[in-house]
């Protein structure tokens, strides 16, 4: 299995062994269905984040392949992309949907969602050994060590989490919020470039640049098919889940 020189991540298993291949065939289809359904349920809390988890998952898979990960590895990152925000179940709607600036206490609640997500997913045997829990836990870590919840830096952050961080930020920038309009793809790309080496892994940003035409079309297609699962669930008084 080809691994680029920067790929050194114990959270991803050896998916080429016969045992792993057999296991993958029997469980991955069900895992993908479960992850997609849970992601849609999370996003349904607010129409402003409609299909966010799906977009993150799809973009993350493209970036993973562009980065040189194998198809099975990219599939695992795809699952983690669907589930990356599941910890927001444990964050009050009053915080998630607040249109104005969060207080420090509210930010503390928001910053807890990666750890909450990992706690929710850890008991699931179907995810055991795949690295999904670790990716969810670390998707808000920053390459320079300034992220949360653990302040991991560089390659101490699982590669899948570094990929999801770029996909998550891109999707959030392309979506409108009550407190700001959606960015154009070009503006979002410029922001990813500006933050490479600080917030984002430069190798992942390079993979995005190499695949940007595919990513642009993918995001456009997802927006064209978006339909609310539970329209207006947040209500007009609480209009906008934060990225």
Short mmCIF file of N, CA and C in Angstrom, two decimals, residues 39 51 96 109 119 127 165 234:
data_model
loop_
_atom_site.label_atom_id
_atom_site.label_comp_id
_atom_site.label_asym_id
_atom_site.label_seq_id
_atom_site.Cartn_x
_atom_site.Cartn_y
_atom_site.Cartn_z
N UNK A 39 -25.31 11.98 10.33
CA UNK A 39 -24.88 13.30 9.87
C UNK A 39 -26.05 14.16 9.44
N UNK A 51 -26.99 19.73 4.92
CA UNK A 51 -26.06 18.85 4.20
C UNK A 51 -24.59 19.17 4.49
N UNK A 96 -25.70 26.59 19.98
CA UNK A 96 -25.49 26.26 18.57
C UNK A 96 -26.14 27.28 17.64
N UNK A 109 -18.62 25.41 25.99
CA UNK A 109 -19.57 24.36 25.62
C UNK A 109 -19.35 23.93 24.18
N UNK A 119 -16.74 10.42 22.69
CA UNK A 119 -17.36 9.61 23.74
C UNK A 119 -18.60 8.88 23.22
N UNK A 127 -16.90 0.61 14.64
CA UNK A 127 -15.87 1.61 14.37
C UNK A 127 -14.54 1.27 15.03
N UNK A 165 -10.48 18.84 8.82
CA UNK A 165 -10.40 20.25 9.21
C UNK A 165 -10.50 21.16 7.99
N UNK A 234 -34.57 24.92 13.92
CA UNK A 234 -34.02 25.87 14.89
C UNK A 234 -34.98 27.02 15.16
#
